[in-house]
Amino acid sequence: MIDLFPIAKPLVHALDPEAAHNATIKALKLGLTGQIGRASDDKVLATTAFGLSFPNPVGLAAGFDKNAEVITAAHKMGFGFAEAGTVTPKPQDGNPRPRLFRLSADRAVINRFGFNNRGLDYFEDRLKALPATRGVFGANVGANKDSDDRTADYVTGIERLYGLSDYFTVNISSPNTPGLRALQSKAALEELVGRVLEARTAKVAAGARYIPILVKIAPDLLDADIRDIADIALSSGIDGLIVSNTTIARPDSLVSKDKGEAGGLSGAPLMAPSTEILKAVYNATEGKVPLVGVGGIASGADAYAKIRAGASLVQLYSALVYDGPGLVTKIKRDLTARLKADGFSSVSDAVGTDA
Ligand SMILES: Cc1cc2nc3c(=O)[nH]c(=O)nc-3n(C[C@H](O)[C@H](O)[C@H](O)COP(=O)(O)O)c2cc1C
């Protein structure tokens, strides 16, 4: 299949960024991108984490497919797994537009969407419509902005979607829902994790299968926060951590005119800081908690750096805006070569070798 993105990119980037994204989702729903990256993966890329098997460790990060509409298309692009959401119990519009900005000269994105999504009813229907034979995917759940009990919203998401996804992500790190990231503080996180895991225990007791639950954290955490989160991850029964969401920091290196827009920054400038946090979390959890490394990955070298810093799996989003779906195949090819050149026979052998 020919990669049409280099031809389409000037047209896509002439559109307002949110319109371009919506057009991309429509095209993917129609199957227009075909089978770009689904040639079988080299066996060195096959891996396992939290009880699931992946053909390769490169996943689509949350936020691209907020309403679980293009999971199959993500697998066809060559992703080893896809994460849909963030979904909130009730549909919500999110923040006023414009709320998505391309920082092209920085290979970065700023977004302040604020969990715009069609809600659990729609999301659940989409998951029920998936073919029986399909790739690995996760459901990323969140809380409505106007919710009185945000913890209850996460529990609702997990209860409603239980058994329909391969794993869950509890997203407590979006900078665009005021107060949400306070759920990362010790007492709040203990209570949230406690209630979420209780919901799973009840499902398993009623005969359902065990579904892994991950927590997604911000890159803007202090050492003490990392210590607390690591302690909870080690003691609670959480299956893994995703490191990280977008940052509220604005590195001095940014040159694009929209660098001062409010929201979360992602893409190339997030690679180094999010990898530092990943390494710190790997060390604080003594390599005992599976980690998903995300933030700024745009090449095989970046993916490999995350793995060596402690990631069992990786995810990306922003680089797709600049490089298109063909990037997934390039990353996998380069990662394969790097693993083999360093004498690793599997991804898992390389995890944490730099930490
Ligand atoms: C436009 C946009 C929307 C996003 N929406 C979500 C979201 O709904 N839930 C979530 O957990 N992360 C969301 N993210 C964060 C990504 O999943 C990822 O953690 C972050 O962008 C860093 O990866 P990247 O540099 O490869 O983009 C979003 C990112 C972008 C760029």
PDB file of N, CA and C and ligand atoms in Angstrom, residues 61-63 66 85-86 100 109 111 113 115 140 171 216 244-246 266-267 270 294-297 315-318, ligand 1:
ATOM      1  N   ALA A  61      -1.479   6.380  21.277  1.00  0.00           N
ATOM      2  CA  ALA A  61      -1.810   6.988  22.573  1.00  0.00           C
ATOM      3  C   ALA A  61      -3.253   7.487  22.603  1.00  0.00           C
ATOM      4  N   ALA A  62      -3.772   7.676  23.809  1.00  0.00           N
ATOM      5  CA  ALA A  62      -5.148   8.154  23.975  1.00  0.00           C
ATOM      6  C   ALA A  62      -5.308   9.564  23.435  1.00  0.00           C
ATOM      7  N   GLY A  63      -6.542   9.896  23.052  1.00  0.00           N
ATOM      8  CA  GLY A  63      -6.866  11.239  22.599  1.00  0.00           C
ATOM      9  C   GLY A  63      -7.030  11.335  21.097  1.00  0.00           C
ATOM     10  N   LYS A  66     -10.964   9.462  20.494  1.00  0.00           N
ATOM     11  CA  LYS A  66     -11.679   9.710  21.757  1.00  0.00           C
ATOM     12  C   LYS A  66     -12.946   8.871  21.872  1.00  0.00           C
ATOM     13  N   GLY A  85     -10.325   6.754  23.866  1.00  0.00           N
ATOM     14  CA  GLY A  85     -10.727   7.645  24.952  1.00  0.00           C
ATOM     15  C   GLY A  85      -9.853   8.882  24.956  1.00  0.00           C
ATOM     16  N   THR A  86      -9.959   9.715  25.925  1.00  0.00           N
ATOM     17  CA  THR A  86     -10.643   9.533  27.198  1.00  0.00           C
ATOM     18  C   THR A  86     -12.160   9.655  27.014  1.00  0.00           C
ATOM     19  N   LEU A 100      -6.852  23.419  19.740  1.00  0.00           N
ATOM     20  CA  LEU A 100      -5.779  22.539  19.262  1.00  0.00           C
ATOM     21  C   LEU A 100      -4.849  23.370  18.380  1.00  0.00           C
ATOM     22  N   VAL A 109       2.604  19.972  19.669  1.00  0.00           N
ATOM     23  CA  VAL A 109       1.172  20.276  19.649  1.00  0.00           C
ATOM     24  C   VAL A 109       0.808  20.830  21.025  1.00  0.00           C
ATOM     25  N   ASN A 111      -2.809  21.209  23.174  1.00  0.00           N
ATOM     26  CA  ASN A 111      -4.259  21.029  23.135  1.00  0.00           C
ATOM     27  C   ASN A 111      -4.862  21.363  24.486  1.00  0.00           C
ATOM     28  N   PHE A 113      -8.422  20.486  24.790  1.00  0.00           N
ATOM     29  CA  PHE A 113      -9.747  19.973  24.431  1.00  0.00           C
ATOM     30  C   PHE A 113     -10.686  19.909  25.629  1.00  0.00           C
ATOM     31  N   PHE A 115     -11.541  16.960  27.399  1.00  0.00           N
ATOM     32  CA  PHE A 115     -12.354  15.730  27.352  1.00  0.00           C
ATOM     33  C   PHE A 115     -13.646  15.914  26.553  1.00  0.00           C
ATOM     34  N   ASN A 140      -9.599   4.212  27.835  1.00  0.00           N
ATOM     35  CA  ASN A 140      -9.078   5.230  28.749  1.00  0.00           C
ATOM     36  C   ASN A 140     -10.271   6.006  29.304  1.00  0.00           C
ATOM     37  N   ASN A 171      -7.240   7.867  33.666  1.00  0.00           N
ATOM     38  CA  ASN A 171      -6.509   9.077  33.286  1.00  0.00           C
ATOM     39  C   ASN A 171      -6.739  10.176  34.323  1.00  0.00           C
ATOM     40  N   LYS A 216      -2.565   6.639  34.357  1.00  0.00           N
ATOM     41  CA  LYS A 216      -1.754   7.517  33.501  1.00  0.00           C
ATOM     42  C   LYS A 216      -1.424   8.804  34.253  1.00  0.00           C
ATOM     43  N   SER A 244       4.033   9.537  29.890  1.00  0.00           N
ATOM     44  CA  SER A 244       3.211  10.457  30.624  1.00  0.00           C
ATOM     45  C   SER A 244       2.169  11.098  29.702  1.00  0.00           C
ATOM     46  N   ASN A 245       1.348  11.898  30.330  1.00  0.00           N
ATOM     47  CA  ASN A 245       0.419  12.765  29.605  1.00  0.00           C
ATOM     48  C   ASN A 245       1.175  13.996  29.082  1.00  0.00           C
ATOM     49  N   THR A 246       0.454  14.988  28.584  1.00  0.00           N
ATOM     50  CA  THR A 246       1.060  16.238  28.097  1.00  0.00           C
ATOM     51  C   THR A 246       1.568  17.069  29.273  1.00  0.00           C
ATOM     52  N   SER A 266       2.677  18.560  23.815  1.00  0.00           N
ATOM     53  CA  SER A 266       3.133  17.201  23.488  1.00  0.00           C
ATOM     54  C   SER A 266       4.044  17.283  22.274  1.00  0.00           C
ATOM     55  N   GLY A 267       4.608  16.143  21.876  1.00  0.00           N
ATOM     56  CA  GLY A 267       5.508  16.124  20.724  1.00  0.00           C
ATOM     57  C   GLY A 267       6.966  16.235  21.150  1.00  0.00           C
ATOM     58  N   LEU A 270       8.610  17.173  24.494  1.00  0.00           N
ATOM     59  CA  LEU A 270       8.229  16.369  25.663  1.00  0.00           C
ATOM     60  C   LEU A 270       9.086  15.107  25.788  1.00  0.00           C
ATOM     61  N   VAL A 294       5.427   7.177  27.028  1.00  0.00           N
ATOM     62  CA  VAL A 294       4.799   8.012  25.995  1.00  0.00           C
ATOM     63  C   VAL A 294       5.195   9.461  26.223  1.00  0.00           C
ATOM     64  N   GLY A 295       5.399  10.168  25.119  1.00  0.00           N
ATOM     65  CA  GLY A 295       5.798  11.572  25.186  1.00  0.00           C
ATOM     66  C   GLY A 295       6.934  11.837  24.219  1.00  0.00           C
ATOM     67  N   GLY A 296       6.598  12.402  23.059  1.00  0.00           N
ATOM     68  CA  GLY A 296       7.617  12.877  22.133  1.00  0.00           C
ATOM     69  C   GLY A 296       8.239  11.838  21.227  1.00  0.00           C
ATOM     70  N   ILE A 297       7.712  10.624  21.185  1.00  0.00           N
ATOM     71  CA  ILE A 297       8.319   9.608  20.316  1.00  0.00           C
ATOM     72  C   ILE A 297       8.034   9.934  18.847  1.00  0.00           C
ATOM     73  N   GLN A 315       3.862   4.438  23.440  1.00  0.00           N
ATOM     74  CA  GLN A 315       2.733   4.980  22.672  1.00  0.00           C
ATOM     75  C   GLN A 315       3.151   6.316  22.057  1.00  0.00           C
ATOM     76  N   LEU A 316       2.440   6.721  21.025  1.00  0.00           N
ATOM     77  CA  LEU A 316       2.674   8.039  20.445  1.00  0.00           C
ATOM     78  C   LEU A 316       1.401   8.588  19.831  1.00  0.00           C
ATOM     79  N   TYR A 317       1.392   9.904  19.689  1.00  0.00           N
ATOM     80  CA  TYR A 317       0.288  10.593  19.036  1.00  0.00           C
ATOM     81  C   TYR A 317       0.826  11.748  18.180  1.00  0.00           C
ATOM     82  N   SER A 318       1.466  12.752  18.808  1.00  0.00           N
ATOM     83  CA  SER A 318       1.763  14.014  18.104  1.00  0.00           C
ATOM     84  C   SER A 318       2.588  13.826  16.842  1.00  0.00           C
TER      85      SER A 318
HETATM   86  C1  LIG B   1      -4.792  16.487  20.710  1.00  0.00           C
HETATM   87  C2  LIG B   1      -4.463  15.590  21.869  1.00  0.00           C
HETATM   88  C3  LIG B   1      -5.493  15.064  22.642  1.00  0.00           C
HETATM   89  C4  LIG B   1      -5.202  14.240  23.716  1.00  0.00           C
HETATM   90  N1  LIG B   1      -6.220  13.686  24.450  1.00  0.00           N
HETATM   91  C5  LIG B   1      -5.942  12.820  25.447  1.00  0.00           C
HETATM   92  C6  LIG B   1      -6.980  12.167  26.158  1.00  0.00           C
HETATM   93  O1  LIG B   1      -8.176  12.357  25.888  1.00  0.00           O
HETATM   94  N2  LIG B   1      -6.635  11.307  27.150  1.00  0.00           N
HETATM   95  C7  LIG B   1      -5.329  11.038  27.467  1.00  0.00           C
HETATM   96  O2  LIG B   1      -5.075  10.232  28.371  1.00  0.00           O
HETATM   97  N3  LIG B   1      -4.316  11.624  26.791  1.00  0.00           N
HETATM   98  C8  LIG B   1      -4.594  12.491  25.800  1.00  0.00           C
HETATM   99  N4  LIG B   1      -3.563  13.074  25.101  1.00  0.00           N
HETATM  100  C9  LIG B   1      -2.165  12.809  25.505  1.00  0.00           C
HETATM  101  C10 LIG B   1      -1.511  11.697  24.669  1.00  0.00           C
HETATM  102  O3  LIG B   1      -2.149  10.462  24.866  1.00  0.00           O
HETATM  103  C11 LIG B   1      -0.015  11.565  25.063  1.00  0.00           C
HETATM  104  O4  LIG B   1       0.064  11.173  26.424  1.00  0.00           O
HETATM  105  C12 LIG B   1       0.766  12.855  24.872  1.00  0.00           C
HETATM  106  O5  LIG B   1       0.322  13.572  23.747  1.00  0.00           O
HETATM  107  C13 LIG B   1       2.267  12.617  24.733  1.00  0.00           C
HETATM  108  O6  LIG B   1       2.556  11.823  23.597  1.00  0.00           O
HETATM  109  P1  LIG B   1       3.022  12.443  22.168  1.00  0.00           P
HETATM  110  O7  LIG B   1       4.121  13.422  22.471  1.00  0.00           O
HETATM  111  O8  LIG B   1       3.455  11.271  21.368  1.00  0.00           O
HETATM  112  O9  LIG B   1       1.815  13.116  21.616  1.00  0.00           O
HETATM  113  C14 LIG B   1      -3.847  13.925  24.026  1.00  0.00           C
HETATM  114  C15 LIG B   1      -2.816  14.454  23.228  1.00  0.00           C
HETATM  115  C16 LIG B   1      -3.103  15.278  22.157  1.00  0.00           C
HETATM  116  C17 LIG B   1      -1.981  15.825  21.318  1.00  0.00           C
END
